[in-house]
Coordinates of C-alpha atoms and ligand atoms in Angstrom, one line a residue:
X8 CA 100.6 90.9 49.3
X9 CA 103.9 91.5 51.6
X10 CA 102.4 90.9 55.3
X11 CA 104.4 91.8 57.9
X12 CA 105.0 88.7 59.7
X13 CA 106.9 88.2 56.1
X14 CA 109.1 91.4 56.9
X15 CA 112.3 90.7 58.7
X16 CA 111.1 92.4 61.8
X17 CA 113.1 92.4 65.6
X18 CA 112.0 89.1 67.0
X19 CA 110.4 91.1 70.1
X20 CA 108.4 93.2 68.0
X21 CA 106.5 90.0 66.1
X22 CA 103.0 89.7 67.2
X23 CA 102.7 93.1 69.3
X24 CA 99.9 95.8 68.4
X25 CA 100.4 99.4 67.9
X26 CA 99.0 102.5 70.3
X27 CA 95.5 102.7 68.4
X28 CA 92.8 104.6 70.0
X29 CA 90.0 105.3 67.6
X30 CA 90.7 108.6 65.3
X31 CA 87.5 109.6 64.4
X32 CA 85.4 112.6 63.7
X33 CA 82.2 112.6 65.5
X34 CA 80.5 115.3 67.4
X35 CA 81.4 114.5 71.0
X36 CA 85.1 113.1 71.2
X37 CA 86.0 112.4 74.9
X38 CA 88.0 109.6 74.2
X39 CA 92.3 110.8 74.4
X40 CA 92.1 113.3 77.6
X41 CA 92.5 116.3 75.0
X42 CA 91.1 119.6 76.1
X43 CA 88.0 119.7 74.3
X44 CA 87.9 124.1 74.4
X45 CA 90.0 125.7 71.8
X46 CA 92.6 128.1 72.7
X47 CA 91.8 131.6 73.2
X48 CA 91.6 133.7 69.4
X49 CA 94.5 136.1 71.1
X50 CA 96.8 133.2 72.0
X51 CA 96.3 132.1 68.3
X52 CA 97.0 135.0 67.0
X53 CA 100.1 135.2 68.9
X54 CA 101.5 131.7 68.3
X55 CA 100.3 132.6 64.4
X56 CA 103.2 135.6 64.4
X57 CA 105.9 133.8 65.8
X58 CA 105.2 131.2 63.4
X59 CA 105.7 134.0 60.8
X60 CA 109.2 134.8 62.3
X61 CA 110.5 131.5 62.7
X62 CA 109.6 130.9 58.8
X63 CA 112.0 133.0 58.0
X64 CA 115.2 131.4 59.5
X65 CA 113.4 128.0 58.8
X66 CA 116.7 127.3 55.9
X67 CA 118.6 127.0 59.1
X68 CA 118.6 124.4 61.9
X69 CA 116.6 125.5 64.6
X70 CA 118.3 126.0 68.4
X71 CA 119.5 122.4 69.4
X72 CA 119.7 123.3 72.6
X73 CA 116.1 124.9 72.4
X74 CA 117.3 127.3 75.3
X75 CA 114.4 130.0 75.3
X76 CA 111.9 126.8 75.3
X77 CA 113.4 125.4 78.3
X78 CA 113.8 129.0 79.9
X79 CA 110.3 129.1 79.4
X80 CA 108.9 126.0 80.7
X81 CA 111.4 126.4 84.1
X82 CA 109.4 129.7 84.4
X83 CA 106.2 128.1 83.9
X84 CA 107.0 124.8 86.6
X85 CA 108.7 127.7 89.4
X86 CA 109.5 125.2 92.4
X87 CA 113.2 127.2 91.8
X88 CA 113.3 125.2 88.0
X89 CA 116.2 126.4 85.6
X90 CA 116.6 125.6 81.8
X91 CA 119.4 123.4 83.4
X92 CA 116.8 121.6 84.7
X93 CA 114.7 121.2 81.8
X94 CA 114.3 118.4 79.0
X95 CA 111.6 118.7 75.9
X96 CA 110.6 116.2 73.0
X97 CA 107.8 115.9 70.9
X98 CA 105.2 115.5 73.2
X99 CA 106.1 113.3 76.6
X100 CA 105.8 110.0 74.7
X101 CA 109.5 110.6 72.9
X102 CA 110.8 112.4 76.3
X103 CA 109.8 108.4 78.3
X104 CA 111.4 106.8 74.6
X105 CA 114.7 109.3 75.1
X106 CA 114.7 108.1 79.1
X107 CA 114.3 104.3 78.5
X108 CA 116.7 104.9 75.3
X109 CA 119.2 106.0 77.9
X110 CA 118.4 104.5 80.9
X111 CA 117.0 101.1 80.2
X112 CA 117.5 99.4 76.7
X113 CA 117.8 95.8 75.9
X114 CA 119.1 93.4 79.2
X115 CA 117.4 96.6 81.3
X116 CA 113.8 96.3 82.5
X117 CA 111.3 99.0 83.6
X118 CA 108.4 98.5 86.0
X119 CA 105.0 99.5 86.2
X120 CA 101.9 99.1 88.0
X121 CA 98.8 98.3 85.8
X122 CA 96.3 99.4 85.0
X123 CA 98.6 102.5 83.4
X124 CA 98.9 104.3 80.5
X125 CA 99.2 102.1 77.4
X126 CA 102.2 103.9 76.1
X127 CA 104.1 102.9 78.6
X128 CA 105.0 99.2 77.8
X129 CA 104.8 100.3 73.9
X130 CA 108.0 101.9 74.6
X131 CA 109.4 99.9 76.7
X132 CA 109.1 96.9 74.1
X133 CA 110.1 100.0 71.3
X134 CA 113.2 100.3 73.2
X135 CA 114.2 96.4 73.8
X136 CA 113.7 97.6 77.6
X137 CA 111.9 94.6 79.3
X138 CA 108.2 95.7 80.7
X139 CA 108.3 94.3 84.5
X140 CA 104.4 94.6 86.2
X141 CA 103.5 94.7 89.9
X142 CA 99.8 95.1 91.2
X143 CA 98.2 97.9 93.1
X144 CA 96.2 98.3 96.2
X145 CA 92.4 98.2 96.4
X146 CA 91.1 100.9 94.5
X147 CA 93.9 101.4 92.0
X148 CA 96.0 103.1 95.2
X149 CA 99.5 102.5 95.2
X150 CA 100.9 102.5 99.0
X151 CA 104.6 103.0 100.1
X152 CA 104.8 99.3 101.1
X153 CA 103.3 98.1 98.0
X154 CA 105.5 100.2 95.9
X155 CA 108.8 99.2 97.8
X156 CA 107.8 95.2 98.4
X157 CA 107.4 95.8 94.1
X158 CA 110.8 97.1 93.9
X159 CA 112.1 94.7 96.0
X160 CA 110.8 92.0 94.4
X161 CA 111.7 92.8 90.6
X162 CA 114.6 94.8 90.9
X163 CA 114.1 96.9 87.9
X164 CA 116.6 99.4 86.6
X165 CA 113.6 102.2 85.7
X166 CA 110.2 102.5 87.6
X167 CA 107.6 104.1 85.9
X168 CA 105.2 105.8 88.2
X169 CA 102.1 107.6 86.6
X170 CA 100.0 110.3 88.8
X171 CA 97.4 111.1 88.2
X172 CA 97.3 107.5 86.8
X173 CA 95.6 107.2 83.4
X174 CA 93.2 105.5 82.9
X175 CA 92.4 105.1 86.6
X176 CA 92.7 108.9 87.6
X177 CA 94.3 107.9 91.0
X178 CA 96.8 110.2 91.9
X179 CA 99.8 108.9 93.7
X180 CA 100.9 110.5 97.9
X181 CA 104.6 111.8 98.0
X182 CA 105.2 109.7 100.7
X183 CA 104.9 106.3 97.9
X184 CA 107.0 108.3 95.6
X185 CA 109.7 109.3 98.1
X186 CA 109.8 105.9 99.5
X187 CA 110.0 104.2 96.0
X188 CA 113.0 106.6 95.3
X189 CA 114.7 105.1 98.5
X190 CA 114.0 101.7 97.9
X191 CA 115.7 101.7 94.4
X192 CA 119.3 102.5 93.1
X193 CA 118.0 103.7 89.4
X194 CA 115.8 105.8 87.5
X195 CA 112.3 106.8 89.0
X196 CA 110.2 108.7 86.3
X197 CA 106.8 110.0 87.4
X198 CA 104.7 110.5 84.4
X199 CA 102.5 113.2 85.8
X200 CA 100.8 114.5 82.4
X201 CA 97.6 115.5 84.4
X202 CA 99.3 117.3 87.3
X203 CA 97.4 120.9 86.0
X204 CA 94.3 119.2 87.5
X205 CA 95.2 117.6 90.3
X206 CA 94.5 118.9 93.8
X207 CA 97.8 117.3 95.7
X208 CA 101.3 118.3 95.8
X209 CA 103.8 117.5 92.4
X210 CA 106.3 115.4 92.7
X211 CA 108.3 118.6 91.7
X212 CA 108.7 119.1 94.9
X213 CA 110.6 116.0 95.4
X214 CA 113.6 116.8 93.0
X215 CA 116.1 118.5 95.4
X216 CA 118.6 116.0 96.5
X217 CA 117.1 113.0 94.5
X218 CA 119.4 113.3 91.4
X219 CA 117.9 109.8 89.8
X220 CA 113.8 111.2 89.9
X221 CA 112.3 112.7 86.7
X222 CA 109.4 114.7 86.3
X223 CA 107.4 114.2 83.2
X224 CA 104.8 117.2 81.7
X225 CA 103.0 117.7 78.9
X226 CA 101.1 120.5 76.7
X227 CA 99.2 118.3 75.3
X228 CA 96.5 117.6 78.4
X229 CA 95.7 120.7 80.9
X230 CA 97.4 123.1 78.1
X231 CA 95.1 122.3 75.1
X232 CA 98.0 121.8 73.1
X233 CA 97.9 118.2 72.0
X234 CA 98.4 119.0 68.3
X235 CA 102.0 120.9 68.5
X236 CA 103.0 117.9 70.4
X237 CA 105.5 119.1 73.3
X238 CA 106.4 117.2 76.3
X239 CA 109.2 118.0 79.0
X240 CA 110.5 116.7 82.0
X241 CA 112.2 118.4 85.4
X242 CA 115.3 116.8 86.4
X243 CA 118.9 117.0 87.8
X244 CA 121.2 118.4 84.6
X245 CA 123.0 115.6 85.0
X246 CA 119.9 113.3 83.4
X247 CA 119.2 116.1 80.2
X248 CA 123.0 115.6 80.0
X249 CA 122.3 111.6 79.5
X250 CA 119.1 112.2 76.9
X251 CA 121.5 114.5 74.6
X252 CA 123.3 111.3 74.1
X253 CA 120.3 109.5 72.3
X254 CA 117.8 112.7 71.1
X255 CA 118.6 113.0 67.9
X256 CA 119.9 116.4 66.8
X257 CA 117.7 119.8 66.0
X258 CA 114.7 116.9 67.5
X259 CA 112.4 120.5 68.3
X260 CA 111.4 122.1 65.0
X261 CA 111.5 125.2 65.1
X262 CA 107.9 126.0 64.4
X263 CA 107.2 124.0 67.9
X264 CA 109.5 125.9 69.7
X265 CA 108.1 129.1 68.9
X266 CA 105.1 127.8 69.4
X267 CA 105.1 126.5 72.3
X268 CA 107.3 129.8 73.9
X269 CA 104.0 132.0 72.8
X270 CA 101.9 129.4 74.3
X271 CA 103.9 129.6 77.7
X272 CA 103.8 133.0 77.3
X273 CA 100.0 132.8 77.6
X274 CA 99.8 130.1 80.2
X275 CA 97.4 131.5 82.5
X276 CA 95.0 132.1 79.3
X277 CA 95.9 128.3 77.9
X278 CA 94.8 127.0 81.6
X279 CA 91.6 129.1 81.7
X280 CA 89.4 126.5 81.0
X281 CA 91.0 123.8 84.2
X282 CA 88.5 125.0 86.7
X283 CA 85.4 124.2 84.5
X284 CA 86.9 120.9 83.0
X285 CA 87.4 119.3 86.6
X286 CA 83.7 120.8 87.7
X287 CA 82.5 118.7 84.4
X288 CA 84.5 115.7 85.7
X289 CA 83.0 116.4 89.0
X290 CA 79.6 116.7 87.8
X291 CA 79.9 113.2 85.6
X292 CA 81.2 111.4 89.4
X293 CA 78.0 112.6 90.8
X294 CA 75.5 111.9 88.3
X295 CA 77.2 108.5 86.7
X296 CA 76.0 106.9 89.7
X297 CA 72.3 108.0 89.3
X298 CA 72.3 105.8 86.0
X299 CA 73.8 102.6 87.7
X300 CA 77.4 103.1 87.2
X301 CA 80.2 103.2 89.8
X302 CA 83.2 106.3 88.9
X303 CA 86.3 105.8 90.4
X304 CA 87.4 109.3 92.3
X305 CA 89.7 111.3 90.1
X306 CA 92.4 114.0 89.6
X307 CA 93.0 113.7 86.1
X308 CA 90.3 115.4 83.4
X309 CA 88.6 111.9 82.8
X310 CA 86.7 109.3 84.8
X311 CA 86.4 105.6 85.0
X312 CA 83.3 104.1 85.3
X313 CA 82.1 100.7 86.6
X314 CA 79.4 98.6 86.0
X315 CA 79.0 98.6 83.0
X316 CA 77.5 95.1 81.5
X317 CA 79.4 95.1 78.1
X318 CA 81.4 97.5 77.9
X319 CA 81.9 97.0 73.9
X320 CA 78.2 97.5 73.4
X321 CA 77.5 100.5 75.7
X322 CA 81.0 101.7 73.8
X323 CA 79.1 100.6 70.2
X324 CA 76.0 102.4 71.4
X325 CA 77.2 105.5 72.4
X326 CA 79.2 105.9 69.3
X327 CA 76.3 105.4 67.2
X328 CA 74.8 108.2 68.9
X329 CA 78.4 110.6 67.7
X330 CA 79.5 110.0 71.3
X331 CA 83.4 108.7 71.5
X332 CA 85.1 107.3 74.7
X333 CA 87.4 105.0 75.7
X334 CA 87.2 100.8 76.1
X335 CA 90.5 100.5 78.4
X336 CA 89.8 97.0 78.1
X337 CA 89.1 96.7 82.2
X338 CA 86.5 94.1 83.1
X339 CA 83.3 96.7 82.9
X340 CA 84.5 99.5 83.2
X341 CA 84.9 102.4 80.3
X342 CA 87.0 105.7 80.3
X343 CA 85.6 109.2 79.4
X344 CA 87.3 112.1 78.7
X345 CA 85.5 115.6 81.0
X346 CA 84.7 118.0 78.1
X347 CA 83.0 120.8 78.2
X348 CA 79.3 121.4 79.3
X349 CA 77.6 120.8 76.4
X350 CA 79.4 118.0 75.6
X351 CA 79.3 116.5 79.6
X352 CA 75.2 117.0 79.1
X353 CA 75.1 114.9 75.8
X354 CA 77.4 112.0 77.4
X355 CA 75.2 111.7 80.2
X356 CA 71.6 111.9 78.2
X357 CA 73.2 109.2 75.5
X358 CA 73.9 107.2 78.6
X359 CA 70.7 107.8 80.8
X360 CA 68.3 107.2 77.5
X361 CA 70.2 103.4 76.3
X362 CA 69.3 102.5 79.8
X363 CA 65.8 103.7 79.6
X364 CA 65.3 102.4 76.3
X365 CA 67.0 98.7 77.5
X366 CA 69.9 99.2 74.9
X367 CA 72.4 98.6 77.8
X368 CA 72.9 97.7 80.9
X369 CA 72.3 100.5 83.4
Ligands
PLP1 C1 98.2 111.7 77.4 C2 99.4 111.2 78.2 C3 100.7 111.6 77.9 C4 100.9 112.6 76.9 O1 101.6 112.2 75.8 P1 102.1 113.3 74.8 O2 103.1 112.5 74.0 O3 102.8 114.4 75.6 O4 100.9 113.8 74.0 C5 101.7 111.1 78.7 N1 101.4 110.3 79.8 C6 100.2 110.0 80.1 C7 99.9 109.2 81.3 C8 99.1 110.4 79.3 O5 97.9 110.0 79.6

């Protein structure tokens, strides 16, 4: 049988491992930050009928340009956005592909500051664009010095900065972003695919006058729209100018676009369920430490926890018990996803009763 170390693979790509958190069907998944509620019946029904319409031009190529999209998501950010401004792909994992694609590449390098979302140094080595690291402050906090000294220090051509940071759920101060933007000459992307639940300001707020930042969203956290896959980013024209050069053409089907315009169109309704999803997050950071464990604060719609023995076992356990979360592979610590009540309530029993029963750790 063919292997593929016998394939004729890019020397860079030997030996690496793909993105593979665990797909599988149990009763209480809290392990990929999805949005646990299904979308309002309404929505559905909405999205369901423009479906239906765009069927029937479906023997043409859809809008390359997706132009109401990007109307539609410069309506949804405000902060002044217009389509000009606007950049989409299939879910924010090909819109940071399309930037390194453009922007870093083989002799570039990108940095970022582990412990960070996974997919960022996938793409990096997908894109020949070498993955530069730098370490963080005490408590996963990134300060303007440590940023800058980072910058300093590897000279990257793209930073990577991720706020709320996954799997951490730190969220970043505009002053670090605004001073990393000073300190370097070339692309600063802020990933900020929790930003619907965090409290601070967006670095959206940053973009006038800084012509080299880029925003990055997604529907696939806050907007319980994982499975359309759509991601965007707010920038100067200038940079959606520099991703048309390496998106491929007609990249947008056009069933997303149309689904994702009635989605927008619904976005208070599709962002209903924020409120209660942090409250569950909130609730887990109080009670977590009641059974032993030490959450990190977060922003984002998931906490990291501490303490935890073996984190393989207490992940084993738990999943025996239909319960799925996340082995970030941190030195005891595990990731879980805030759900919804019923699904907070069964976490946190599963957890409190392997303690009391001496199945793990706590
Ligand atoms: C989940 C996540 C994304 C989203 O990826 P999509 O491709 O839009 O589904 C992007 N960045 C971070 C940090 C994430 O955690």
């Amino acid at each position: 049988m063919t292997s593929l170390d016998d394939l004729p693979i890019r020397d860079d790509l030997r030996g690496l491992t793909p993105y593979g958190a665990p797909q599988e069907h149990v009763r209480v998944q809290l392990n990929v930050n999805e949005n646990t509620h299904p979308i309002p019946e309404d929505v559905a029904t909405d999205i369901v009928t423009a479906l239906a319409k765009a069927v029937l031009g479906v023997n043409r190529y859809p809008d390359r340009e997706f132009t109401e999209l990007r109307d539609s998501l410069a309506g949804y950010l405000g902060h002044g956005l217009t389509r000009d401004n606007i950049w989409a792909a299939n879910g924010s994992n090909e819109v940071l592909q399309q930037t390194l694609q453009a922007f870093g590449g083989p002799g570039r390098s990108v940095l970022g500051f582990p412990p960070t979302y996974s997919m960022h140094s996938i793409i990096a080595s997908g894109t020949g664009t070498k993955w530069l690291t730098a370490g963080r402050d005490g408590g996963y906090e990134l300060s303007p010095e440590t940023v800058v000294a980072a910058i300093e220090r590897e000279r990257p051509d793209v930073v990577f900065l991720c706020s709320p940071n996954n799997p951490t759920g730190t969220a970043l101060g505009l002053e670090t972003i605004a001073a990393a933007y000073e300190a370097h000459p070339g692309i600063l992307l802020v990933d900020e695919a929790y930003a619907e639940f965090a409290d601070g300001d967006t670095a959206l707020t940053l973009l006038d006058g800084r012509p080299r930042l880029l925003v990055s969203r997604t529907m696939s956290k806050a907007f319980a729209f994982a499975g359309a896959r759509l991601g965007y980013l707010a920038a100067d024209p200038a940079v959606t100018d520099a991703l048309r050069l390496v998106r491929l053409p007609y990249h947008l089907s056009a069933f997303t676009q149309a689904a994702a315009v009635a989605a927008i169109a619904h976005a208070p309704e599709m962002l209903a369920m924020v409120e209660d999803i942090k409250a569950q997050r909130d609730r887990m950071i109080a009670a977590l430490p009641e059974l032993g464990y030490t959450p990190l604060p977060s922003e984002a719609n998931f906490v990291l926890f501490g303490g935890v023995d073996d984190p393989h076992a207490t992940f084993e356990a738990l999943f025996e018990q239909g319960i799925l979360i996340r082995d970030v592979g941190i030195p005891n610590h595990l990731r879980v996803t805030a759900g919804t009540d019923a699904e907070t309530t069964i976490f946190l029993d599963a957890l409190g009763w392997l303690g009391s029963v001496g199945r793990i750790d706590a």
